[in-house]
Amino acid sequence: EPEVTQTPSHQVTQMGQEVILRCVPISNHLYFYWYRQILGQKVEFLVSFYNNEISEKSEIFDDQFSVERPDGSNFTLKIRSTKLEDSAMYFCASSDQLNTEAFFGQGTRLTVV
Amino acid sequence: LAKTTQPISMDSYEGQEVNITCSHNNIATNDYITWYQQFPSQGPRFIIQGYKTKVTNEVASLFIPADRKSSTLSLPRVSLSDTAVYYCLVGTKGGTGRRALTFGSGTRLQVQP
C-alpha cells in the first residue's frame, strides 16, 4: 500500500527556534495537507496545497507558518519562531483530488521547550 | 462546511456489529460524507466515502438516507483492534478552490473482550 512518510518522528526544539517538518507525499497525488493535533484534542486543519501554491489555510496558519514543495517529492512545513503552544503532533496527508481518500503520514511529534 | 454531530463515545463487545451515526443537517448538494479512523499516536486512516444510499467495502458499510441529513457507519463483527476514534467529515470533493475537510471531535469506540 502506498504511504506518506514524515521525518523526523519526534523533534524537540527551544522556544523561538525555527523548525522544518518534512513529508514525502504519495508520488502521483496532487493535493497535500498539513494538520496538527494537540495531545488529547481533535485533528486541526492547517493548510492545503495544490499546483505549487496554497489552496486554503486556517486561522492557525499565521505568518509564522509556511509550506514549500522544494522539489518533486518533498513537502515541508516551516515554523519560523516556535512557541510553547506549537507543541503537537503534525500530520502530513496527500490525496489525488481535493477531499478524496487522503493518506496520512505517521506524524511528527513536535515538543517546544 | 456542514457541521457534523456524533456521539462522543460508544462501547461494544467483540463480535458485535457497531453502528455510529453522524448528523449533518446542513449538508450541501455537492457534499460527500467521509469517515476516518484514528488510533492513538497515529494519523487518521480513510475508511469509506459516499454520497447517497449505501456504500460497502471490505472494512465497513456506509448508509445514507434519502435526505442525506445523517449517515451511519456500520462496522461488522468488531474486534479489539477496532478500538479507535471514528470521525465523520462532510464536504465537496474534486475541483479547485474549495475547502479541505475538517475533523470534528469524533466518536471514541471502545471494544471489550
Coordinates of C-alpha atoms in Angstrom, one line a residue:
Chain A
E1 CA 0.0 0.0 0.0
P2 CA 1.3 3.5 -0.8
E3 CA 2.3 5.6 2.2
V4 CA 3.1 9.1 3.2
T5 CA 6.4 9.4 5.1
Q6 CA 7.3 12.1 7.6
T7 CA 10.5 13.0 9.2
P8 CA 11.6 13.3 11.9
S9 CA 9.2 11.3 14.0
H10 CA 10.0 13.4 17.1
Q11 CA 11.5 16.8 17.3
V12 CA 12.4 18.8 20.4
T13 CA 13.2 22.4 20.0
Q14 CA 13.6 25.5 22.1
M15 CA 11.1 28.3 22.1
G16 CA 11.9 30.8 19.4
Q17 CA 13.7 28.4 17.2
E18 CA 12.8 27.5 13.6
V19 CA 11.7 24.0 12.7
I20 CA 11.1 22.3 9.4
L21 CA 8.9 19.3 9.3
R22 CA 9.3 17.1 6.2
C23 CA 6.9 15.0 4.3
V24 CA 7.1 12.8 1.2
P25 CA 3.5 12.5 -0.2
I26 CA 2.4 9.7 -2.5
S27 CA 4.0 10.3 -5.8
N28 CA 1.0 10.7 -8.1
H29 CA -1.1 12.8 -5.7
L30 CA -1.8 16.4 -6.4
Y31 CA -3.2 17.7 -3.1
F32 CA -1.1 18.0 0.0
Y33 CA -2.2 18.9 3.5
W34 CA -0.9 19.7 6.9
Y35 CA -2.9 19.0 10.0
R36 CA -2.0 19.2 13.7
Q37 CA -3.3 17.5 16.8
I38 CA -2.5 18.8 20.3
L39 CA -2.4 16.0 22.8
G40 CA -5.9 14.9 23.7
Q41 CA -7.6 17.2 21.2
K42 CA -9.1 16.9 17.8
V43 CA -7.2 17.0 14.5
E44 CA -7.0 20.6 13.2
F45 CA -6.6 21.6 9.6
L46 CA -3.6 23.9 8.9
V47 CA -3.2 24.2 5.2
S48 CA -3.8 22.6 1.8
F49 CA -1.5 22.9 -1.2
Y50 CA -2.2 22.3 -4.9
N51 CA -0.4 23.2 -8.1
N52 CA 2.6 24.7 -6.2
E53 CA 0.6 27.1 -4.1
I54 CA -1.5 27.3 -1.0
S55 CA -5.1 26.4 -1.8
E56 CA -6.5 27.1 1.6
K57 CA -5.3 27.9 5.1
S58 CA -6.9 28.0 8.5
E59 CA -6.7 30.7 11.2
I60 CA -4.0 28.7 12.9
F61 CA -1.7 29.0 9.8
D62 CA -0.4 32.5 10.6
D63 CA 2.7 34.3 9.4
Q64 CA 4.9 32.0 11.5
F65 CA 4.0 29.1 9.3
S66 CA 5.0 28.4 5.7
V67 CA 4.9 25.5 3.3
E68 CA 7.0 24.6 0.4
R69 CA 7.4 21.9 -2.2
P70 CA 11.1 22.4 -2.9
D71 CA 11.4 19.5 -5.4
G72 CA 9.2 16.9 -7.0
S73 CA 8.9 14.8 -3.9
N74 CA 9.1 16.7 -0.6
F75 CA 6.5 18.9 1.1
T76 CA 7.7 20.8 4.1
L77 CA 6.1 22.8 6.9
K78 CA 8.2 25.5 8.5
I79 CA 7.5 27.2 11.8
R80 CA 9.7 30.3 12.0
S81 CA 9.7 31.0 15.7
T82 CA 8.2 28.3 17.7
K83 CA 6.0 28.9 20.7
L84 CA 5.2 26.5 23.5
E85 CA 1.6 26.2 22.2
D86 CA 3.0 24.8 18.9
S87 CA 3.7 21.6 20.7
A88 CA 1.6 19.0 18.9
M89 CA 1.6 16.1 16.5
Y90 CA 1.8 17.3 13.0
F91 CA 0.4 15.2 10.2
C92 CA 1.0 15.4 6.5
A93 CA -1.5 14.0 4.1
S94 CA -2.0 13.7 0.4
S95 CA -4.8 12.8 -2.0
D96 CA -5.2 12.6 -5.7
Q97 CA -8.0 15.1 -5.7
L98 CA -9.4 17.5 -3.1
N99 CA -11.1 15.6 -0.3
T100 CA -10.9 12.2 -1.9
E101 CA -9.2 9.4 0.1
A102 CA -6.4 11.1 1.9
F103 CA -3.4 9.2 3.1
F104 CA -1.9 10.4 6.3
G105 CA 1.7 10.0 7.5
Q106 CA 2.6 8.7 10.9
G107 CA 3.2 12.3 12.1
T108 CA 5.9 14.3 13.7
R109 CA 5.7 15.0 17.4
L110 CA 6.9 18.5 18.0
T111 CA 7.8 19.4 21.5
V112 CA 8.7 23.1 22.2
V113 CA 10.5 23.7 25.5
Chain B
L1 CA -18.7 23.3 5.6
A2 CA -21.6 21.3 7.1
K3 CA -21.4 20.9 10.8
T4 CA -21.4 17.3 12.0
T5 CA -22.6 15.8 15.3
Q6 CA -21.6 12.3 16.5
P7 CA -21.8 10.6 19.9
I8 CA -18.7 11.3 22.0
S9 CA -18.2 7.6 22.8
M10 CA -19.6 4.1 22.3
D11 CA -18.9 0.8 23.9
S12 CA -19.2 -2.6 22.3
Y13 CA -18.1 -6.2 22.6
E14 CA -16.0 -8.3 20.3
G15 CA -18.1 -9.9 17.5
Q16 CA -20.9 -7.3 17.6
E17 CA -21.9 -5.0 14.8
V18 CA -21.3 -1.4 15.7
N19 CA -23.3 1.5 14.1
I20 CA -22.1 5.0 14.5
T21 CA -24.5 7.7 13.4
C22 CA -23.5 11.2 12.3
S23 CA -25.9 14.1 11.9
H24 CA -25.2 16.7 9.2
N25 CA -28.4 18.6 8.9
N26 CA -27.0 21.4 6.6
I27 CA -25.2 19.1 4.1
A28 CA -24.9 20.8 0.7
T29 CA -26.0 19.3 -2.6
N30 CA -22.4 18.6 -3.7
D31 CA -21.1 17.4 -0.3
Y32 CA -19.8 13.8 0.2
I33 CA -19.6 12.0 3.5
T34 CA -16.3 10.6 4.6
W35 CA -15.3 8.5 7.6
Y36 CA -11.8 8.2 9.1
Q37 CA -10.4 6.1 11.9
Q38 CA -7.6 7.1 14.2
F39 CA -5.6 5.0 16.6
P40 CA -3.6 6.7 19.4
S41 CA -0.4 8.4 18.2
Q42 CA -1.2 7.6 14.5
G43 CA -2.5 9.6 11.6
P44 CA -6.2 9.2 10.6
R45 CA -6.9 6.4 8.2
F46 CA -9.6 6.6 5.5
I47 CA -12.4 4.1 5.9
I48 CA -15.2 4.9 3.5
Q49 CA -16.8 7.7 1.4
G50 CA -20.2 8.0 0.0
Y51 CA -22.8 10.4 -1.5
K52 CA -26.1 8.6 -1.1
T53 CA -27.8 5.2 -0.4
K54 CA -25.2 2.6 0.6
V55 CA -21.6 2.1 0.1
T56 CA -19.7 -1.1 1.2
N57 CA -16.1 -2.0 1.2
E58 CA -14.0 -4.7 2.8
V59 CA -13.9 -2.8 6.1
A60 CA -17.3 -1.1 6.6
S61 CA -20.6 0.0 5.2
L62 CA -22.0 3.5 5.0
F63 CA -25.7 4.0 5.0
I64 CA -27.0 7.4 3.8
P65 CA -30.8 8.0 3.9
A66 CA -32.5 9.9 1.1
D67 CA -32.5 13.3 2.8
R68 CA -28.7 12.9 3.5
K69 CA -29.1 14.7 6.8
S70 CA -27.4 11.8 8.6
S71 CA -25.2 8.8 7.9
T72 CA -24.4 5.6 9.7
L73 CA -21.0 3.9 9.6
S74 CA -21.5 0.2 10.2
L75 CA -18.6 -2.0 11.4
P76 CA -19.4 -5.7 11.2
R77 CA -18.2 -8.0 13.9
V78 CA -15.8 -5.7 15.6
S79 CA -12.6 -6.9 17.3
L80 CA -10.4 -5.4 20.0
S81 CA -8.3 -3.8 17.3
D82 CA -11.2 -1.7 16.2
T83 CA -10.9 0.4 19.3
A84 CA -10.2 3.9 18.0
V85 CA -11.7 7.3 17.3
Y86 CA -14.0 7.5 14.3
Y87 CA -14.6 10.8 12.5
C88 CA -17.4 11.8 10.2
L89 CA -16.5 14.6 7.7
V90 CA -18.6 16.3 5.2
G91 CA -17.5 18.4 2.2
T92 CA -17.2 18.6 -1.5
K93 CA -14.6 16.7 -3.4
G94 CA -12.6 17.3 -6.6
G95 CA -12.3 20.7 -8.3
T96 CA -10.2 23.5 -7.0
G97 CA -10.7 26.5 -4.7
R98 CA -12.9 24.5 -2.3
R99 CA -12.4 23.9 1.3
A100 CA -10.5 20.9 2.7
L101 CA -12.2 18.5 5.1
T102 CA -12.1 19.4 8.7
F103 CA -12.3 17.0 11.6
G104 CA -14.7 17.2 14.5
S105 CA -14.4 15.6 17.9
G106 CA -15.2 12.1 16.6
T107 CA -16.6 9.1 18.4
R108 CA -14.4 7.1 20.7
L109 CA -15.2 3.4 20.2
Q110 CA -14.1 1.0 23.0
V111 CA -14.4 -2.7 22.2
Q112 CA -14.3 -5.0 25.1
P113 CA -13.5 -8.7 25.1

